[in-house]
CSV table of C-alpha atoms and ligand atoms in Angstrom, one decimal:
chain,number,residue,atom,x,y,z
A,1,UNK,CA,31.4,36.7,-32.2
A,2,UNK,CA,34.8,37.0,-30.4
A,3,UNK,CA,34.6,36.4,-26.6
A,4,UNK,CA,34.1,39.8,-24.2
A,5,UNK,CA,38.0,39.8,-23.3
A,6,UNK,CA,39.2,39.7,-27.2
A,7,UNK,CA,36.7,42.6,-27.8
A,8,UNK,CA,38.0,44.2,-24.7
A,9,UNK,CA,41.2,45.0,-27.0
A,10,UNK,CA,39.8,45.9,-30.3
A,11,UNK,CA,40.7,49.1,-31.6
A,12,UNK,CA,37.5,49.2,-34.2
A,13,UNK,CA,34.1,47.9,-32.9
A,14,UNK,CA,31.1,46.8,-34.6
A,15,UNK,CA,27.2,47.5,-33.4
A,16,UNK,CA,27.0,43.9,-32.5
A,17,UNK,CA,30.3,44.2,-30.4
A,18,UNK,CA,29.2,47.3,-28.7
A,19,UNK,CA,26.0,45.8,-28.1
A,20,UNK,CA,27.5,42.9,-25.9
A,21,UNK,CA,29.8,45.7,-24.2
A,22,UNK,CA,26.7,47.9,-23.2
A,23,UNK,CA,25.2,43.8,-22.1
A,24,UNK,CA,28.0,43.1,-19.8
A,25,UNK,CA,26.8,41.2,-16.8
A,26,UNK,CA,28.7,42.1,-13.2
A,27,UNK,CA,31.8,40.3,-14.1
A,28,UNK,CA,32.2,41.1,-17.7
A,29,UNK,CA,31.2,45.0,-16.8
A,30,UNK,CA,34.2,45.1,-13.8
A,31,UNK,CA,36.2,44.1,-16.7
A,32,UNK,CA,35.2,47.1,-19.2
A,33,UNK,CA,35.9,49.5,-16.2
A,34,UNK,CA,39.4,47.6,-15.7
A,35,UNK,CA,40.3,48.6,-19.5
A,36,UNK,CA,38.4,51.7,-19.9
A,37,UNK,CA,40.5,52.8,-17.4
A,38,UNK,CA,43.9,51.7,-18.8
A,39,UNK,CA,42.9,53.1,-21.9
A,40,UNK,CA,42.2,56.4,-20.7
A,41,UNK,CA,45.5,56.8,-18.6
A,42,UNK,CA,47.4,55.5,-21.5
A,43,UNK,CA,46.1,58.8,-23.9
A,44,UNK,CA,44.4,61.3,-22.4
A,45,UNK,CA,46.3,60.9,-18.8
A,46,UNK,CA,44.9,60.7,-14.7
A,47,UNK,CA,44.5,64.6,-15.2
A,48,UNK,CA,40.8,65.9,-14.8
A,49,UNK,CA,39.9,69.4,-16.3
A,50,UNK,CA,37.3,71.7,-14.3
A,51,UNK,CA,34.5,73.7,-16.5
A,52,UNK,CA,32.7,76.3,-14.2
A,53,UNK,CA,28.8,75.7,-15.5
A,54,UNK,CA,27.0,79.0,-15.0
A,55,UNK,CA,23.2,78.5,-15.9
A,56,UNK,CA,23.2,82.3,-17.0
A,57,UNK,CA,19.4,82.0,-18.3
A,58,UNK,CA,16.6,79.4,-18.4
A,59,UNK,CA,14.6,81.5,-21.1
A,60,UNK,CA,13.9,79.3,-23.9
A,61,UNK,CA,12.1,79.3,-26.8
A,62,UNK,CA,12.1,75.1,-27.4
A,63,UNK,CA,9.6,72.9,-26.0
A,64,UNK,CA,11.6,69.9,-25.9
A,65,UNK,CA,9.8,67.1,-24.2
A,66,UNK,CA,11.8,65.9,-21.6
A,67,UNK,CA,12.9,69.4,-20.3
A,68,UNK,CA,11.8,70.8,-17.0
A,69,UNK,CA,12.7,74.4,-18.4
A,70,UNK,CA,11.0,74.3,-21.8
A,71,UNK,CA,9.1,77.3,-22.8
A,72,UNK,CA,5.3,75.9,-22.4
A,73,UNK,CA,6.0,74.7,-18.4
A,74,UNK,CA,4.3,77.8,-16.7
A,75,UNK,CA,5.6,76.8,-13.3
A,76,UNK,CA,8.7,77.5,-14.2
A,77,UNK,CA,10.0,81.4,-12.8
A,78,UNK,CA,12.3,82.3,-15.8
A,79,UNK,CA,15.3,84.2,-15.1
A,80,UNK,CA,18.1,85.7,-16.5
A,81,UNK,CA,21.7,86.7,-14.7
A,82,UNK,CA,22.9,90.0,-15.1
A,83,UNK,CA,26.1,90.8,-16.7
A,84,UNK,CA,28.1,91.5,-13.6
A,85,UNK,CA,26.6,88.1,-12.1
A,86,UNK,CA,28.4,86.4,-15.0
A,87,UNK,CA,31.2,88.2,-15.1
A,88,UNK,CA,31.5,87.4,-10.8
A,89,UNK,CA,30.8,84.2,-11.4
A,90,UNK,CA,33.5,84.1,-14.2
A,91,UNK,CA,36.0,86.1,-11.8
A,92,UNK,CA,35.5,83.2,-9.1
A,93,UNK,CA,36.3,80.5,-11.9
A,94,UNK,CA,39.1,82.2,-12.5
A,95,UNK,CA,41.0,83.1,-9.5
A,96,UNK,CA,39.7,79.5,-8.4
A,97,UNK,CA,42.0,78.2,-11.2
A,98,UNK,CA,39.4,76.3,-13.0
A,99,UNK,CA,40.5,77.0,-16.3
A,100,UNK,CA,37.6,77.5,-17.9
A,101,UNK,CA,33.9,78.2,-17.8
A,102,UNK,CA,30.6,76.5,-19.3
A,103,UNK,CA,28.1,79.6,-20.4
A,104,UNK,CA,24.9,77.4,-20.9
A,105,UNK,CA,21.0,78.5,-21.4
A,106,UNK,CA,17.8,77.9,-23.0
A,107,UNK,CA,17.8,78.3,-26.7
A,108,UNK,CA,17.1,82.2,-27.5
A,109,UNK,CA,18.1,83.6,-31.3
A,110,UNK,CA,17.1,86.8,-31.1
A,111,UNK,CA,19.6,89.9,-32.3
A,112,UNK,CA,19.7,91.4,-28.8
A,113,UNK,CA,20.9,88.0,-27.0
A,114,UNK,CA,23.3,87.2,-29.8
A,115,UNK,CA,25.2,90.2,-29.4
A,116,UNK,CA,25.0,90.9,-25.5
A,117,UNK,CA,26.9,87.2,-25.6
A,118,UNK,CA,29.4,88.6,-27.9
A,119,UNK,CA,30.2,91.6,-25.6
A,120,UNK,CA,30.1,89.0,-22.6
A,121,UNK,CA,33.0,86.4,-24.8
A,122,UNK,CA,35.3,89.9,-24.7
A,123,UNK,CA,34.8,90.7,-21.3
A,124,UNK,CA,35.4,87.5,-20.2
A,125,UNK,CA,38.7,87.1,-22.1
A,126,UNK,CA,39.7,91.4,-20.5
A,127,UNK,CA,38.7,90.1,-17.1
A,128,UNK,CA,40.8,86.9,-17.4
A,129,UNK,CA,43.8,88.3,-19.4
A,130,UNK,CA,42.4,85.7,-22.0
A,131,UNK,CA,43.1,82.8,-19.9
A,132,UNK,CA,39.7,81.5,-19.4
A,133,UNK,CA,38.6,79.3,-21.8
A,134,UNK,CA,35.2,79.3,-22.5
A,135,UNK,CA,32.7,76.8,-23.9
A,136,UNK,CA,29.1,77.6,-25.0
A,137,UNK,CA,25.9,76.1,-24.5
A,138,UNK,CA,22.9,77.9,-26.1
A,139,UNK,CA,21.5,75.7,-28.5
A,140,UNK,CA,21.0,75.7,-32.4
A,141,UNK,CA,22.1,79.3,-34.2
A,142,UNK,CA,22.7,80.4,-37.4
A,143,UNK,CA,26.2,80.1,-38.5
A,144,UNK,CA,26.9,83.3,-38.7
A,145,UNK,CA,25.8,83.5,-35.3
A,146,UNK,CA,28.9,80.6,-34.3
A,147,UNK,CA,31.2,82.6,-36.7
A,148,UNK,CA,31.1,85.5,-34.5
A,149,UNK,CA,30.8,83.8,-31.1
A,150,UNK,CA,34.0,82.2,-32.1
A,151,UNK,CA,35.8,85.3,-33.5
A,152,UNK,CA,34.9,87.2,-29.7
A,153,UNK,CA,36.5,84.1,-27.9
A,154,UNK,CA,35.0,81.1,-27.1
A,155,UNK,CA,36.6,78.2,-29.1
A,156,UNK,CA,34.7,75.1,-27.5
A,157,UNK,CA,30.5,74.3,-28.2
A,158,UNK,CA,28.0,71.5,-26.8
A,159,UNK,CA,24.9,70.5,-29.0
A,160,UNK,CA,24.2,67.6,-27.8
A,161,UNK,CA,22.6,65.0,-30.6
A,162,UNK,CA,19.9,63.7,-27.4
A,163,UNK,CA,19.5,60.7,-29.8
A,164,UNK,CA,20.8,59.8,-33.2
A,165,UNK,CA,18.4,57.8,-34.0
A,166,UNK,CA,16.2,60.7,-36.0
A,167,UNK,CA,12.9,58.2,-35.1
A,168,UNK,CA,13.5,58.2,-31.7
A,169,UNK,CA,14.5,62.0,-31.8
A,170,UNK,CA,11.2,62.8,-33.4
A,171,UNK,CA,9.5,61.2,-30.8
A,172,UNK,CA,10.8,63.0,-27.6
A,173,UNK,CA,10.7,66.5,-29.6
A,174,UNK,CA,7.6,68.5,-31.1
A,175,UNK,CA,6.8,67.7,-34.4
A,176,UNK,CA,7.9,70.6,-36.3
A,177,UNK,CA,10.5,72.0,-38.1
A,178,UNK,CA,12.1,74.1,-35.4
A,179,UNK,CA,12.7,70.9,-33.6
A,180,UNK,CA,13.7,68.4,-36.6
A,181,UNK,CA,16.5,66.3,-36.5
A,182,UNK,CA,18.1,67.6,-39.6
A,183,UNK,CA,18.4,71.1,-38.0
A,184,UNK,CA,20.4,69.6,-35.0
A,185,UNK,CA,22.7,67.9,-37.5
A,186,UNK,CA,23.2,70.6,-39.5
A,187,UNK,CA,24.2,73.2,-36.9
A,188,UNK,CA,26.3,70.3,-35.3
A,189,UNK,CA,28.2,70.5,-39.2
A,190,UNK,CA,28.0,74.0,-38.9
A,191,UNK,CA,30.1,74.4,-35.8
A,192,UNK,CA,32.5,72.0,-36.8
A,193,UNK,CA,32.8,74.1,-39.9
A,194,UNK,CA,33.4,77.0,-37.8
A,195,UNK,CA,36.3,75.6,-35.9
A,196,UNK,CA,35.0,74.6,-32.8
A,197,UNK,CA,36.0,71.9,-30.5
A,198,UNK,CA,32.4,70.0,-30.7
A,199,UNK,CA,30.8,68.7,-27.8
A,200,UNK,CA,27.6,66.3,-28.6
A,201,UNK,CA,25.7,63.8,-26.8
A,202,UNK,CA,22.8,61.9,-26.0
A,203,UNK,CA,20.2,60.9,-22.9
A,204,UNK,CA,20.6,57.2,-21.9
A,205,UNK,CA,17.3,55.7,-20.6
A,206,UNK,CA,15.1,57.3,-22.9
A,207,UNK,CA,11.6,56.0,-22.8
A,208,UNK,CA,11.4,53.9,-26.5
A,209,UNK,CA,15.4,53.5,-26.2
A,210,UNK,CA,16.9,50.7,-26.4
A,211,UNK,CA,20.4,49.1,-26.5
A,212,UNK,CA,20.8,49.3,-30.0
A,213,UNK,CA,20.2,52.8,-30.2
A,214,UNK,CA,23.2,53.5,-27.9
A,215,UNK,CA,25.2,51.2,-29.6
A,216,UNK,CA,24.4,53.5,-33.0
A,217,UNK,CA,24.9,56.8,-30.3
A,218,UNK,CA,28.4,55.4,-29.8
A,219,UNK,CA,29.0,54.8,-33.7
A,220,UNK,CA,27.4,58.2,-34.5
A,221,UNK,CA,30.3,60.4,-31.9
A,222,UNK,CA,33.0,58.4,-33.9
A,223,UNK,CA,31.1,58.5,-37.6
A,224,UNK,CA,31.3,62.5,-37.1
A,225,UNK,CA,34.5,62.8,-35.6
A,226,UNK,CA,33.5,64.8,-32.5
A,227,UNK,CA,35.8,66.2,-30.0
A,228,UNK,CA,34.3,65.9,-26.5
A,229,UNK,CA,30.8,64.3,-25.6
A,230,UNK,CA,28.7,64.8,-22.2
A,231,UNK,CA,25.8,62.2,-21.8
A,232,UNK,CA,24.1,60.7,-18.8
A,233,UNK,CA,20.7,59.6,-17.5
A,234,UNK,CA,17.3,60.7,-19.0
A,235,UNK,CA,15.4,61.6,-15.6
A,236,UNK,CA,12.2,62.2,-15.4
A,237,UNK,CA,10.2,65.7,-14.9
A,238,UNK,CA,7.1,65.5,-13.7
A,239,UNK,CA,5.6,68.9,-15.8
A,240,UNK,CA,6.8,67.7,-19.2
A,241,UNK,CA,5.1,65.6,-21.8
A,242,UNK,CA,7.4,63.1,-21.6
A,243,UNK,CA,6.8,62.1,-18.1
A,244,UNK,CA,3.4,59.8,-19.4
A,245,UNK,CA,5.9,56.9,-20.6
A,246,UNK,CA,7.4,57.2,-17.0
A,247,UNK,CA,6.1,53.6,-16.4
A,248,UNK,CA,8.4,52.3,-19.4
A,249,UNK,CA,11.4,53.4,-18.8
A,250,UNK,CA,14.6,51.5,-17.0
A,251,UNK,CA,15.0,52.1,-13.2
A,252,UNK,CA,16.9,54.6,-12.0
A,253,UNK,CA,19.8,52.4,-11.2
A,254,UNK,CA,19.6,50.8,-14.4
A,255,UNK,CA,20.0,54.3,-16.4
A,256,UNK,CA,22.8,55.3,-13.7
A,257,UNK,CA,24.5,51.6,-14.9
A,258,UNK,CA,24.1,51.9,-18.0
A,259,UNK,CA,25.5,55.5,-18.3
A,260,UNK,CA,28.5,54.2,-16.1
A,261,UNK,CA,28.8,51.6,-19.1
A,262,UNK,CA,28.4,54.1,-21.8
A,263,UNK,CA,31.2,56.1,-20.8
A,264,UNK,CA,33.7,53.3,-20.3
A,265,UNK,CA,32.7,51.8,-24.0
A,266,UNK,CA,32.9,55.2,-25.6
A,267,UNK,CA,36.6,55.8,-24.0
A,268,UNK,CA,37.7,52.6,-26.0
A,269,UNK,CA,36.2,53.7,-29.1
A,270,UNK,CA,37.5,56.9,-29.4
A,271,UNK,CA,40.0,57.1,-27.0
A,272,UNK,CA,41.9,60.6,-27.2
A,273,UNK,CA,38.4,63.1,-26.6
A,274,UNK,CA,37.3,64.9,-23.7
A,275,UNK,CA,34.4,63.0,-21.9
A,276,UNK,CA,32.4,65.0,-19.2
A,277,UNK,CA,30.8,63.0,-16.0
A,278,UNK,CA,27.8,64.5,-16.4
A,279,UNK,CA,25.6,66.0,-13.5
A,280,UNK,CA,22.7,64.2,-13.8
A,281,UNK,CA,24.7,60.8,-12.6
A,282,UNK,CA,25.3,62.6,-9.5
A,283,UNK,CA,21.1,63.2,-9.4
A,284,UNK,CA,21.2,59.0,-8.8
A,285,UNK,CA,24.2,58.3,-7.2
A,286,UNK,CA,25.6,61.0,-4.9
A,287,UNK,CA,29.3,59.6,-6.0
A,288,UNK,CA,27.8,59.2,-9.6
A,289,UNK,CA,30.7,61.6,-11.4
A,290,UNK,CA,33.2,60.8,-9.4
A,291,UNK,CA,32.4,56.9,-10.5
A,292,UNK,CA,32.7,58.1,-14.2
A,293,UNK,CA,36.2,59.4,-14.0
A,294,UNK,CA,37.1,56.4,-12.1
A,295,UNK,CA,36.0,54.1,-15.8
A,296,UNK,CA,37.0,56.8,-18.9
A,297,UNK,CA,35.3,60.4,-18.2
A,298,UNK,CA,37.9,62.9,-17.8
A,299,UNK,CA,36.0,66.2,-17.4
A,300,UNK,CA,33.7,68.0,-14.7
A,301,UNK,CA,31.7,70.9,-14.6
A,302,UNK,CA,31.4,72.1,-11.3
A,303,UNK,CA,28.2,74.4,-11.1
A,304,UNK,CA,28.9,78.0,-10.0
A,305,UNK,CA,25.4,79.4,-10.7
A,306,UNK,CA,24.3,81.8,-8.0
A,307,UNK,CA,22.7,79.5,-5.3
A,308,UNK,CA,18.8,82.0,-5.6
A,309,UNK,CA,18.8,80.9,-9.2
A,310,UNK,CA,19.4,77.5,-9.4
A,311,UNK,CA,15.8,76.0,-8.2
A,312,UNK,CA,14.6,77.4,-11.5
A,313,UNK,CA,17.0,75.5,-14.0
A,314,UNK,CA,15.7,72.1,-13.0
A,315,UNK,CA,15.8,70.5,-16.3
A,316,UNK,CA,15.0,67.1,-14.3
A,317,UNK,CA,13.9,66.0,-10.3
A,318,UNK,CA,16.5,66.0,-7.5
A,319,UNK,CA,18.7,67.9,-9.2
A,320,UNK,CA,21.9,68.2,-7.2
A,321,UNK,CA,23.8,70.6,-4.9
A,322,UNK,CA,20.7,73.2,-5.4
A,323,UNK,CA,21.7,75.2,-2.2
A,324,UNK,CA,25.5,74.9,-2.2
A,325,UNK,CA,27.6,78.2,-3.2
A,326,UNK,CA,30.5,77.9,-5.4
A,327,UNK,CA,33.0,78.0,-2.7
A,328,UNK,CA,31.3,74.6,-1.0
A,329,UNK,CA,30.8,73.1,-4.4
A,330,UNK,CA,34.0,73.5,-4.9
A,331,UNK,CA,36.0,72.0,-1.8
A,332,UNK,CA,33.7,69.2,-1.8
A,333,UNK,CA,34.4,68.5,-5.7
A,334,UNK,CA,38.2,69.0,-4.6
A,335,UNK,CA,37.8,66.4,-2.4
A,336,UNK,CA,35.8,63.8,-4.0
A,337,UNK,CA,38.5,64.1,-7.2
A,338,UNK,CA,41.2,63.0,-5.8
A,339,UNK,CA,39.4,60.1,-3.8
A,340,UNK,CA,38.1,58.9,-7.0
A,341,UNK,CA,41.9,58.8,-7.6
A,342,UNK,CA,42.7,61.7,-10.3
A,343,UNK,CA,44.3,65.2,-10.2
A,344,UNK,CA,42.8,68.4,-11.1
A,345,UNK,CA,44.3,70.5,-14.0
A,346,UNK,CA,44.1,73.5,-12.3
A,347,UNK,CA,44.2,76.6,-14.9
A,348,UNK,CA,44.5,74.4,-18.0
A,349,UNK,CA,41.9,74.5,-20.5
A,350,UNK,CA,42.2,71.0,-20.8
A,351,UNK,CA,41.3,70.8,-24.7
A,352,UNK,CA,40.7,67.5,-26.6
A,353,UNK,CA,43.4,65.8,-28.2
A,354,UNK,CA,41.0,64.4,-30.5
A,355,UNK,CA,41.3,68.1,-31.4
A,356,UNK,CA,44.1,68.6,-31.8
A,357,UNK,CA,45.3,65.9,-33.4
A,358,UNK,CA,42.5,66.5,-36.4
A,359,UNK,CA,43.5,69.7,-36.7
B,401,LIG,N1,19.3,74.7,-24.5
B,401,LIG,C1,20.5,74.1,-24.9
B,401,LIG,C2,20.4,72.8,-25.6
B,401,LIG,O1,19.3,72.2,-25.5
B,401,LIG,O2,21.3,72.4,-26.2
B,401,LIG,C3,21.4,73.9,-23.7
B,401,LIG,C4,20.7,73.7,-22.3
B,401,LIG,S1,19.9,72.1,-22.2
B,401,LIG,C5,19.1,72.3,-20.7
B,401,LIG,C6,21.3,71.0,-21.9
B,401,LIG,C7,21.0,69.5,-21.9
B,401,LIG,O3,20.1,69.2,-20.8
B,401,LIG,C8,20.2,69.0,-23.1
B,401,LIG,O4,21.1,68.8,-24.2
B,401,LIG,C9,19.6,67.7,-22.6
B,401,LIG,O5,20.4,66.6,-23.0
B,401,LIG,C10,19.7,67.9,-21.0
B,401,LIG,N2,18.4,67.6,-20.4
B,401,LIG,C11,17.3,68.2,-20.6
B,401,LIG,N3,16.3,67.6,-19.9
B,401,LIG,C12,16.8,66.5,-19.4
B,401,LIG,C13,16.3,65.4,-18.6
B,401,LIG,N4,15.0,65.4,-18.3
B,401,LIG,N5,17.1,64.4,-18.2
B,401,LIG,C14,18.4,64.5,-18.5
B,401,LIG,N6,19.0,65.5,-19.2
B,401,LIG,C15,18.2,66.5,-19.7
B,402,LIG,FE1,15.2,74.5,-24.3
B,402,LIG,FE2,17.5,73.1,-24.3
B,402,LIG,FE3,15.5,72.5,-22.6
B,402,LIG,FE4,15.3,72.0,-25.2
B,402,LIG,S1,16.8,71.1,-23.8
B,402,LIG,S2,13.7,73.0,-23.9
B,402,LIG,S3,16.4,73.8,-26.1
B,402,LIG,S4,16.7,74.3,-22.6
């Protein structure tokens, strides 16, 4: 195999390859970070794009078994904002300049919640004079149900994958079919179809994981051709199944690393998408995003649900900034952005060039 600084420059990567990137030791790894980082300014620039995350409901009908909020944890006080608590939270997004906002909740298909979204995407786009962009989160839906969410406005989605490796998928969701991995692919196809800008991702440090598996993660984002991806840390939650293999899994640190190493591999493989430091690398590190857009991510989604709400979306432990308003969240973020040595696209939506460039 070619030695770490030759693979350093390659353009295409084999599993092996990005194996012994995802291996590096602390000199080889200072290394990835140096080019990740060149790589990144060189296409997709120093600028990083804000996404206001409002956690409008943590109803869910999914148990999936990693997930603090999945339907069969009765400890869990479910909620559900109104519609003028979005649409505030939306306001403050946008005369904040923030571009856009991240509408994310448990997975619920019902007719009522489908449409009160699609009256939400139009009010969004009145209150904003159609400048917010908006991105959805709300799991697997028909494709008729992403037709019409797309025709009321939003023009950005996140499914994350969790794992591509359908094995390992199977074994960290129920065994059924409203849980399979062929249903997450196929609404993942069906979203491309629909014209999205796709979003996907996967959980690094899953008990039964291993390095390989990331490796294929990394060749599965580039085999479907996705347009942003948001991954970070498995952490535990002590009230879901999942927790049992606890004694398995990597360290903390080690998950926060090897997220960290993630992120700069995935900028050299695809170079030109949108890659979110996710929020669960701050539940390690305190400075855990604000590391990632240092080596490749380019994207952060400040969290503007309202403060009484948030104790009851903890999807893992030590969630962060659980008491913080969105005002505070967002001087602090300001701050901690430009340390880390970037500059804020303020009221850009910030899409993926990837995007563009396949359309
Ligand atoms: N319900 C939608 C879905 O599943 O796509 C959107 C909300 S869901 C809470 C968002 C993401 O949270 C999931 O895709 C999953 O990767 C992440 N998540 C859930 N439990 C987690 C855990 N214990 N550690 C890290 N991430 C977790
Ligand atoms: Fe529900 Fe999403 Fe959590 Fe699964 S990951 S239980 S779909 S909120």
């Amino acid at each position: 195999m070619k030695p770490f600084t030759d693979i350093l420059q390659n353009k295409e990567f084999t599993r092996e390859e990005l194996v012994k990137l995802l291996s590096a030791g602390d000199e080889e790894r200072r290394q990835l970070f140096v080019q990740a980082q060149l790589v990144k300014s060189e296409t997709v620039g120093n600028k990083v794009y804000l996404r206001g995350l409002i956690e409008f409901s943590n109803k869910c009908g999914k148990d999936c078994l990693y997930c603090g909020i999945r339907k069969n944890n009765n400890k869990v006080v479910r909620y559900e904002l109104t519609d003028q608590e979005i649409l505030e939270a939306c306001r403050f997004a946008w005369l904040n300049r923030f571009g856009s906002v991240v509408l994310q909740s448990g997975e619920i298909s019902s007719p009522t919640f489908v449409k009160r979204i699609d009256l939400l995407l139009q009010k969004i786009k009145e209150l904003s004079n159609g400048e917010l962009g908006i991105t959805l989160s709300c799991g697997e839906q028909s494709a008729e149900t992403y037709q019409q969410w797309r025709q009321s406005g939003t023009h950005r989605y996140l499914l994350r994958i969790e794992s591509s490796n359908p094995e390992l998928y199977r074994k960290i969701h129920p065994d059924n079919d409203f849980h399979s991995y062929e249903r997450r692919i196929q609404a993942i196809r069906d979203l491309k179809e629909c014209g999205y800008q796709v979003g996907t991702g996967v959980m690094i440090g899953l008990p039964f994981q291993t390095v390989y598996d990331l490796a294929d993660d990394l060749l599965f984002f580039k085999a479907i051709e996705v347009d942003m991806v948001g991954m970070g840390p498995y952490i535990e939650h002590e009230d879901t199944p999942l927790y049992e293999f606890r004694e398995m899994i990597k360290t903390k640190q080690e998950r926060f690393d090897l997220a960290l190493k993630m992120v700069a591999t995935l900028r050299l493989l695809m170079p030109d998408i949108n890659i979110a430091a996710a929020t669960a690398l701050q539940a390690i590190d305190p400075a855990g995003r604000e590391k990632a857009l240092t080596i490749g991510a380019n994207i952060i989604m400040p969290n503007l649900t309202p403060c009484e709400y948030r104790k009851e979306y903890q999807l893992y432990e030590d969630k962060p900034c659980l008491d913080e308003d969105a005002e505070m969240c967002r001087n602090c973020l300001e701050a901690r952005i430009e340390l880390a040595g970037c500059e804020i696209g303020y009221s850009e939506w910030g899409d993926s060039k990837h995007f563009k460039r396949r359309q």
